[in-house]
mmCIF file of N, CA and C in Angstrom:
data_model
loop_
_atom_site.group_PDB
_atom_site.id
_atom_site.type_symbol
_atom_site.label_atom_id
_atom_site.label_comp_id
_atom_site.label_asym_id
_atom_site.label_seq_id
_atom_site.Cartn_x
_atom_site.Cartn_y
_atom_site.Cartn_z
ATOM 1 N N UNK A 1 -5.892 -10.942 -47.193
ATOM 2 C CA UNK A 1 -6.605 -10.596 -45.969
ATOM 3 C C UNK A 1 -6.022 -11.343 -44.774
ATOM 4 N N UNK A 2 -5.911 -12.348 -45.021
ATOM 5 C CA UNK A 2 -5.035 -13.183 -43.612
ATOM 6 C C UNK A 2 -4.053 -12.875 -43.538
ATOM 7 N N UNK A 3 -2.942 -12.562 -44.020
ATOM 8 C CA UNK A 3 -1.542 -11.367 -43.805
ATOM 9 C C UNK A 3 -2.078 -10.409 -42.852
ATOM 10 N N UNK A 4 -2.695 -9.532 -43.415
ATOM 11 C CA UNK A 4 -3.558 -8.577 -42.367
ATOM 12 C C UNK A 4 -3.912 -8.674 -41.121
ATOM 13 N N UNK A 5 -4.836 -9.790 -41.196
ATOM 14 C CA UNK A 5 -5.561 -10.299 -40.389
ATOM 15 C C UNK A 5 -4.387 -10.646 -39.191
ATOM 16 N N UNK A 6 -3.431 -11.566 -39.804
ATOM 17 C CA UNK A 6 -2.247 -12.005 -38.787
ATOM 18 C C UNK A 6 -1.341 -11.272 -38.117
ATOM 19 N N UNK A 7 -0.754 -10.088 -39.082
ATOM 20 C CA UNK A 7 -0.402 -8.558 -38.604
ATOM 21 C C UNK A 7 -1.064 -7.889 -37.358
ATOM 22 N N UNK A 8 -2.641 -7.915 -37.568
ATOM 23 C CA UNK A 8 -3.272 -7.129 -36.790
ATOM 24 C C UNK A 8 -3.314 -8.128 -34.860
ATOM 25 N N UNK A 9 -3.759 -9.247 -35.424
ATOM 26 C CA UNK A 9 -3.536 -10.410 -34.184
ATOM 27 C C UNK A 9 -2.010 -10.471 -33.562
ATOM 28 N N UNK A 10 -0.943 -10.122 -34.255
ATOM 29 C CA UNK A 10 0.453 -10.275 -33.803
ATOM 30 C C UNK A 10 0.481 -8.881 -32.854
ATOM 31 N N UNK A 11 0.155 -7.817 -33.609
ATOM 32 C CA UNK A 11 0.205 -6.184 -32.558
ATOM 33 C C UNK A 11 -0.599 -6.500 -31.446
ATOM 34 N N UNK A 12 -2.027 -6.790 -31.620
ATOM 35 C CA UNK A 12 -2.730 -7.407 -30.521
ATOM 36 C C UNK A 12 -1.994 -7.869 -29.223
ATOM 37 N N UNK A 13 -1.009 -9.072 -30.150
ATOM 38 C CA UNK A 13 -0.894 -10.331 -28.763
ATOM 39 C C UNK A 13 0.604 -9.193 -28.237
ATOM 40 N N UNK A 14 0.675 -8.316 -29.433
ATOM 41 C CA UNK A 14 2.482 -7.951 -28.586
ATOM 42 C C UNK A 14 2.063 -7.242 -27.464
ATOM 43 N N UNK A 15 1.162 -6.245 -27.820
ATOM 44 C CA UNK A 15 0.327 -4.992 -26.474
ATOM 45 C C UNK A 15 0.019 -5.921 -25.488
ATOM 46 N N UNK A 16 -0.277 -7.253 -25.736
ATOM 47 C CA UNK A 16 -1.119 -7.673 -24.268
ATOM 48 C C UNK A 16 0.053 -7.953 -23.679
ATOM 49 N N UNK A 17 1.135 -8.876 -24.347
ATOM 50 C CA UNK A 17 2.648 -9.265 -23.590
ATOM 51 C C UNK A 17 2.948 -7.878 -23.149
ATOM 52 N N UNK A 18 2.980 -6.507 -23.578
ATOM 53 C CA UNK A 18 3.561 -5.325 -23.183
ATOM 54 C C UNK A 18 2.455 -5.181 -21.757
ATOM 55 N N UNK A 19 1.075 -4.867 -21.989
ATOM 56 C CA UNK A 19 0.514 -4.754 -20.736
ATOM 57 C C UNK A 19 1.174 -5.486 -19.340
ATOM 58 N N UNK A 20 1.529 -7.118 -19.734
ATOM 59 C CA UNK A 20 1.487 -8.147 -18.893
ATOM 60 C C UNK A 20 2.841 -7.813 -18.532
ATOM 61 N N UNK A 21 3.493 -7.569 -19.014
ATOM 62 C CA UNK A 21 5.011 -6.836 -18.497
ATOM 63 C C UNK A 21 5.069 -6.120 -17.718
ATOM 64 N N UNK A 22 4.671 -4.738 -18.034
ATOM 65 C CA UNK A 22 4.474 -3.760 -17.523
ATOM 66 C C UNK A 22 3.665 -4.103 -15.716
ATOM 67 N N UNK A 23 2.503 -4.712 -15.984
ATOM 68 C CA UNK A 23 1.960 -5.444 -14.570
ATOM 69 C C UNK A 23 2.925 -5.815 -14.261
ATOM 70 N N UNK A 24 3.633 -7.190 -14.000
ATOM 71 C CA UNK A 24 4.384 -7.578 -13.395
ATOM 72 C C UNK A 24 5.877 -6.595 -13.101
ATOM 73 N N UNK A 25 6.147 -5.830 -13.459
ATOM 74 C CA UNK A 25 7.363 -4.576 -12.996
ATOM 75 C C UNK A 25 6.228 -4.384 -12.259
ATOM 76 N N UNK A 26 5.218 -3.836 -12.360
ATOM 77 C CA UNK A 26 4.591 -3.053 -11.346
ATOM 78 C C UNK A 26 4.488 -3.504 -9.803
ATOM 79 N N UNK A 27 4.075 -4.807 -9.787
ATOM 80 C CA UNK A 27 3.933 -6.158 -9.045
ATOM 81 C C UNK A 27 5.160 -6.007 -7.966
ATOM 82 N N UNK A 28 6.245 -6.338 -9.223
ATOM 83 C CA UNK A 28 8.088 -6.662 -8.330
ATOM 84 C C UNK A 28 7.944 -4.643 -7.577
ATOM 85 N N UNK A 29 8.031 -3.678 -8.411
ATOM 86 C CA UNK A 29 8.226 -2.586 -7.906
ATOM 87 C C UNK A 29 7.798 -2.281 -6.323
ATOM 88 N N UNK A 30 6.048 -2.750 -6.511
ATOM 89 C CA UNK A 30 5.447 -2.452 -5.126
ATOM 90 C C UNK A 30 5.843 -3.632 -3.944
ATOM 91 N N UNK A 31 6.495 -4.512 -3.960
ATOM 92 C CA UNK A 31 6.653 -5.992 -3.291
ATOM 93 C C UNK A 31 7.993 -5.412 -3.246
ATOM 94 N N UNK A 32 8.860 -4.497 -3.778
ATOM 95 C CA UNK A 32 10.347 -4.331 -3.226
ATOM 96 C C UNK A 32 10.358 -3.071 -2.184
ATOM 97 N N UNK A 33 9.243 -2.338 -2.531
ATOM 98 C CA UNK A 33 9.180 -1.072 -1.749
ATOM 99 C C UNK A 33 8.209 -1.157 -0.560
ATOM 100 N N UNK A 34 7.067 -2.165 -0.286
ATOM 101 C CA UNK A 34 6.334 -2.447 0.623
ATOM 102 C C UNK A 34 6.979 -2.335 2.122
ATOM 103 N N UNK A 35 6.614 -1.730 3.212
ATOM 104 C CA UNK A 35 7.360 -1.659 4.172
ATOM 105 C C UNK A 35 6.366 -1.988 5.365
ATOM 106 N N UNK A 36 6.884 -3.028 5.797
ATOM 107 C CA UNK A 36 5.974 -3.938 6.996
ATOM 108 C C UNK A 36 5.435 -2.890 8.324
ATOM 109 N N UNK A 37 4.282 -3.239 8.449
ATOM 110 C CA UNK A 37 3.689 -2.008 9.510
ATOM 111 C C UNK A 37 4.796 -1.936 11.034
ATOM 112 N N UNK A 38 5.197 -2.920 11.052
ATOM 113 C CA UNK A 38 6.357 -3.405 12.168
ATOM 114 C C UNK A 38 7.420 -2.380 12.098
ATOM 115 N N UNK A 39 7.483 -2.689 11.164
ATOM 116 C CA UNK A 39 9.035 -1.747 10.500
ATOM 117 C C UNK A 39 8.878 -0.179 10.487
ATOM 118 N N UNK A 40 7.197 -0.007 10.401
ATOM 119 C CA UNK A 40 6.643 1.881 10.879
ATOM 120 C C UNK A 40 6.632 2.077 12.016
ATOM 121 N N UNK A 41 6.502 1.312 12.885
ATOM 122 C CA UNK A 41 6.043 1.959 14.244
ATOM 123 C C UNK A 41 6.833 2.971 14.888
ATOM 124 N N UNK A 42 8.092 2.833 15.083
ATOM 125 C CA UNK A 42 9.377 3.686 15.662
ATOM 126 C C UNK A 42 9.526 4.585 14.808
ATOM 127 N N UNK A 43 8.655 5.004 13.810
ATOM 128 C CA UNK A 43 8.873 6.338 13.065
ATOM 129 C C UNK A 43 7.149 7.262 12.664
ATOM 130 N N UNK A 44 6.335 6.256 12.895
ATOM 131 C CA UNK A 44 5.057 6.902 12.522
ATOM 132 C C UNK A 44 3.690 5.986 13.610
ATOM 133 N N UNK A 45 2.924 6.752 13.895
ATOM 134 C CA UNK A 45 1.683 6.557 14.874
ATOM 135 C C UNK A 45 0.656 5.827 14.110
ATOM 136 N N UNK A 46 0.420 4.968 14.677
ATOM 137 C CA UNK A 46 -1.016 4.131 14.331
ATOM 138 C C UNK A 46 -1.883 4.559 12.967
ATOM 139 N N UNK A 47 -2.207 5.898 13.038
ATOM 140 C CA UNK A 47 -3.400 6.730 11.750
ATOM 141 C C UNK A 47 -2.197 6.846 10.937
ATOM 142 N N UNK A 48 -1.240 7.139 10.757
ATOM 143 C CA UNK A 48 -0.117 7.184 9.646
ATOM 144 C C UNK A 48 0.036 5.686 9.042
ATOM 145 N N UNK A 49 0.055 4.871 9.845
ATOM 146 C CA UNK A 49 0.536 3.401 9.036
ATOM 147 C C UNK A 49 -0.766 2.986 8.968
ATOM 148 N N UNK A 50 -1.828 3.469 9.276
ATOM 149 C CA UNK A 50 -3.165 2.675 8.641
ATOM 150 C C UNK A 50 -3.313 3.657 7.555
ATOM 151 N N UNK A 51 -2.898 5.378 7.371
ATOM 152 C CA UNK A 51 -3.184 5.827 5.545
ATOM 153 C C UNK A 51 -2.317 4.524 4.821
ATOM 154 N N UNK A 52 -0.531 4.591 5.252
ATOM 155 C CA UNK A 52 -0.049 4.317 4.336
ATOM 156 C C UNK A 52 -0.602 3.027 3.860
ATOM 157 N N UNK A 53 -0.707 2.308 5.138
ATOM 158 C CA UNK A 53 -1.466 0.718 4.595
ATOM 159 C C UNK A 53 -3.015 1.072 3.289
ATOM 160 N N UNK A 54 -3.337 2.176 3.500
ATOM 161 C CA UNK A 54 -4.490 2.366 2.707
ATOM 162 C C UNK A 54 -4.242 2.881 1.256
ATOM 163 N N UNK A 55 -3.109 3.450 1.191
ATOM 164 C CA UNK A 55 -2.343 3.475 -0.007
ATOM 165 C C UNK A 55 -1.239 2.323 -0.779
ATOM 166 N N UNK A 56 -1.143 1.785 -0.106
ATOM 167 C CA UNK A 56 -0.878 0.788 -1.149
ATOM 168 C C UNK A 56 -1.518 -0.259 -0.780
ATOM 169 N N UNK A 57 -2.562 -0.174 -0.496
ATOM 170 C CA UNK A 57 -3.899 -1.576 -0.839
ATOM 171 C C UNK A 57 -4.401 -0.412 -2.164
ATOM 172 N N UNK A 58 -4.533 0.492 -2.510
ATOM 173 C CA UNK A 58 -4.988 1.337 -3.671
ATOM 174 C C UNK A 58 -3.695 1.041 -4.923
ATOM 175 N N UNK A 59 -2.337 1.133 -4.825
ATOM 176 C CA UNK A 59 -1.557 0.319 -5.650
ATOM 177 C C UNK A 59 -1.550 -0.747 -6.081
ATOM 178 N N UNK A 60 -1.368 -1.491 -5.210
ATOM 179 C CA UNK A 60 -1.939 -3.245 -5.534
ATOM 180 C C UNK A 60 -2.635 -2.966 -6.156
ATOM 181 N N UNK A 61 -3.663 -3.021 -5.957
ATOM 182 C CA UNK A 61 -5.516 -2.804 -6.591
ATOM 183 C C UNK A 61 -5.049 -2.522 -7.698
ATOM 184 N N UNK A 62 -4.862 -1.347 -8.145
ATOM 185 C CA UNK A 62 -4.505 -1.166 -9.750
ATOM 186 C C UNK A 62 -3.463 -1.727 -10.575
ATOM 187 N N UNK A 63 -2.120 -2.727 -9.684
ATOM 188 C CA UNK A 63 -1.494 -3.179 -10.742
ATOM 189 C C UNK A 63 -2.406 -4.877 -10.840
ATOM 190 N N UNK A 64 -3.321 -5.381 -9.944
ATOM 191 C CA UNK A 64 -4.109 -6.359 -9.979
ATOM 192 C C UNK A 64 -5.089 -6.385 -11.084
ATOM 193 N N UNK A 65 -5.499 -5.019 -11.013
ATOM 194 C CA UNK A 65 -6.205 -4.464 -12.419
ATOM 195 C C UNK A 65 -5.830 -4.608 -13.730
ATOM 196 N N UNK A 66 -4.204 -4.426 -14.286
ATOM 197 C CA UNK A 66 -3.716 -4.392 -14.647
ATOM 198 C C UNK A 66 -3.314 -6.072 -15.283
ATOM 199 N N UNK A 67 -2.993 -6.694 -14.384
ATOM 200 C CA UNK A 67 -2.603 -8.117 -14.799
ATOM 201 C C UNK A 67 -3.970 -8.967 -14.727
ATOM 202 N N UNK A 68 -5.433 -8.917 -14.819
ATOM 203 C CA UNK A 68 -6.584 -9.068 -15.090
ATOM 204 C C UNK A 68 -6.887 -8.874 -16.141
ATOM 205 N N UNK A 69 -6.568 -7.289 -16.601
ATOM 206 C CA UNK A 69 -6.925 -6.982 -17.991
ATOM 207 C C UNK A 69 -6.015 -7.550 -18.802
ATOM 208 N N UNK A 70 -4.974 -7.973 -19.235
ATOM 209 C CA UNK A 70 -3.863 -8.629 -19.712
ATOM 210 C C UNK A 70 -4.297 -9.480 -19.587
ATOM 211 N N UNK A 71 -4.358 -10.595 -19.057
ATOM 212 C CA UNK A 71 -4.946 -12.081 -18.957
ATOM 213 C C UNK A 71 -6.693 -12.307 -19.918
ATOM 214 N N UNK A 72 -7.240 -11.222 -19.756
ATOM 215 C CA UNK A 72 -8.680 -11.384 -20.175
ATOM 216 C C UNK A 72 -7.838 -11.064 -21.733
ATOM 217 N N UNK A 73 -7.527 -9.825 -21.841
ATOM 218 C CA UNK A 73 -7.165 -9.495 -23.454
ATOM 219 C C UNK A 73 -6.200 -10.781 -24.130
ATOM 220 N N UNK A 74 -5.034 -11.793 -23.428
ATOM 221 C CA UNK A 74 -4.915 -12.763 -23.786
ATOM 222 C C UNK A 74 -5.452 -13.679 -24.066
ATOM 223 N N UNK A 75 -6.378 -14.422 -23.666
ATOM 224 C CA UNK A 75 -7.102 -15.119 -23.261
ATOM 225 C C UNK A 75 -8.836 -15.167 -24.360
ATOM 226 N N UNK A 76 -8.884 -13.386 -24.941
ATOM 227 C CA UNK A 76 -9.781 -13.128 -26.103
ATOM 228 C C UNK A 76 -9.064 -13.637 -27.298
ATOM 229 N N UNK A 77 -7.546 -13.093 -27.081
ATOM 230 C CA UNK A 77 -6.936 -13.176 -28.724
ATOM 231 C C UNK A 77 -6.746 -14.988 -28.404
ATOM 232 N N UNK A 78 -6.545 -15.662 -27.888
ATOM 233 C CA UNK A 78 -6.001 -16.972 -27.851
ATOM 234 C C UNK A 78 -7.353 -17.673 -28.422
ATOM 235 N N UNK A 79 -8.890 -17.105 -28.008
ATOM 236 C CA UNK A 79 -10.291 -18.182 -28.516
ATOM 237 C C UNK A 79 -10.076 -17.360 -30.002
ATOM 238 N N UNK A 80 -9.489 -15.839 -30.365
ATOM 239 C CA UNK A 80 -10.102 -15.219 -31.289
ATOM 240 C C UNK A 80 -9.232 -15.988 -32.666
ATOM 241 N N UNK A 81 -8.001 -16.658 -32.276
ATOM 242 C CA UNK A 81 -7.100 -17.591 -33.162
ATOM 243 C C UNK A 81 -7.322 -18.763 -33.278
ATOM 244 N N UNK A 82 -8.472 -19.406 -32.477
ATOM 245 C CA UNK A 82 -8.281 -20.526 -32.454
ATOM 246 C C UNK A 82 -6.913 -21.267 -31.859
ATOM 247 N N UNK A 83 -6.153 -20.609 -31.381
ATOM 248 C CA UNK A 83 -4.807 -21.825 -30.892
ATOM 249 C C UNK A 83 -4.764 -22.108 -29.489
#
C-alpha cells in the first residue's frame, strides 16, 4: 500500500510542479507582451487603452489564479506527507 500510496503522492506533486510551470510561462508570456499605456497613445484613444488595460488585468487575474492554486495544491501534498 505505501508503494501506491507514494506513486499516487509522486503524480500528485508532478501535476502541481506542471500547474506551477505552466503559471509561471504564463506570468513571463504576459510581462513580455504587456505594452505600457504610454507606448498606446500615438496609435489608440483613451477608451481603447482603458479596454486593453481591462484585458489584461483579466489575464493576470487568471494566471494569478493559477499560481495560487499550485501553491495551495503544494502546500496540501507537503502537510499530506508529512515532509
Amino acid at each position: 500500500a505505501d508503494s501506491t500510496l507514494a506513486a499516487d503522492v509522486r503524480a500528485q506533486m508532478e501535476t502541481a510542479v506542471a500547474q506551477m510551470t505552466e503559471a509561471e510561462e504564463g506570468m513571463m508570456d504576459w510581462m513580455a507582451n504587456f505594452k505600457q499605456p504610454e507606448s498606446l497613445r500615438a496609435e489608440m484613444d483613451h477608451k481603447a487603452i482603458m479596454a486593453y488595460l481591462s484585458e489584461e488585468k483579466d489575464k493576470i487575474s487568471e494566471v494569478g489564479v493559477q499560481i495560487k492554486s499550485g501553491i495551495e495544491t503544494g502546500k496540501t501534498l507537503v502537510a499530506a506527507t508529512g515532509k
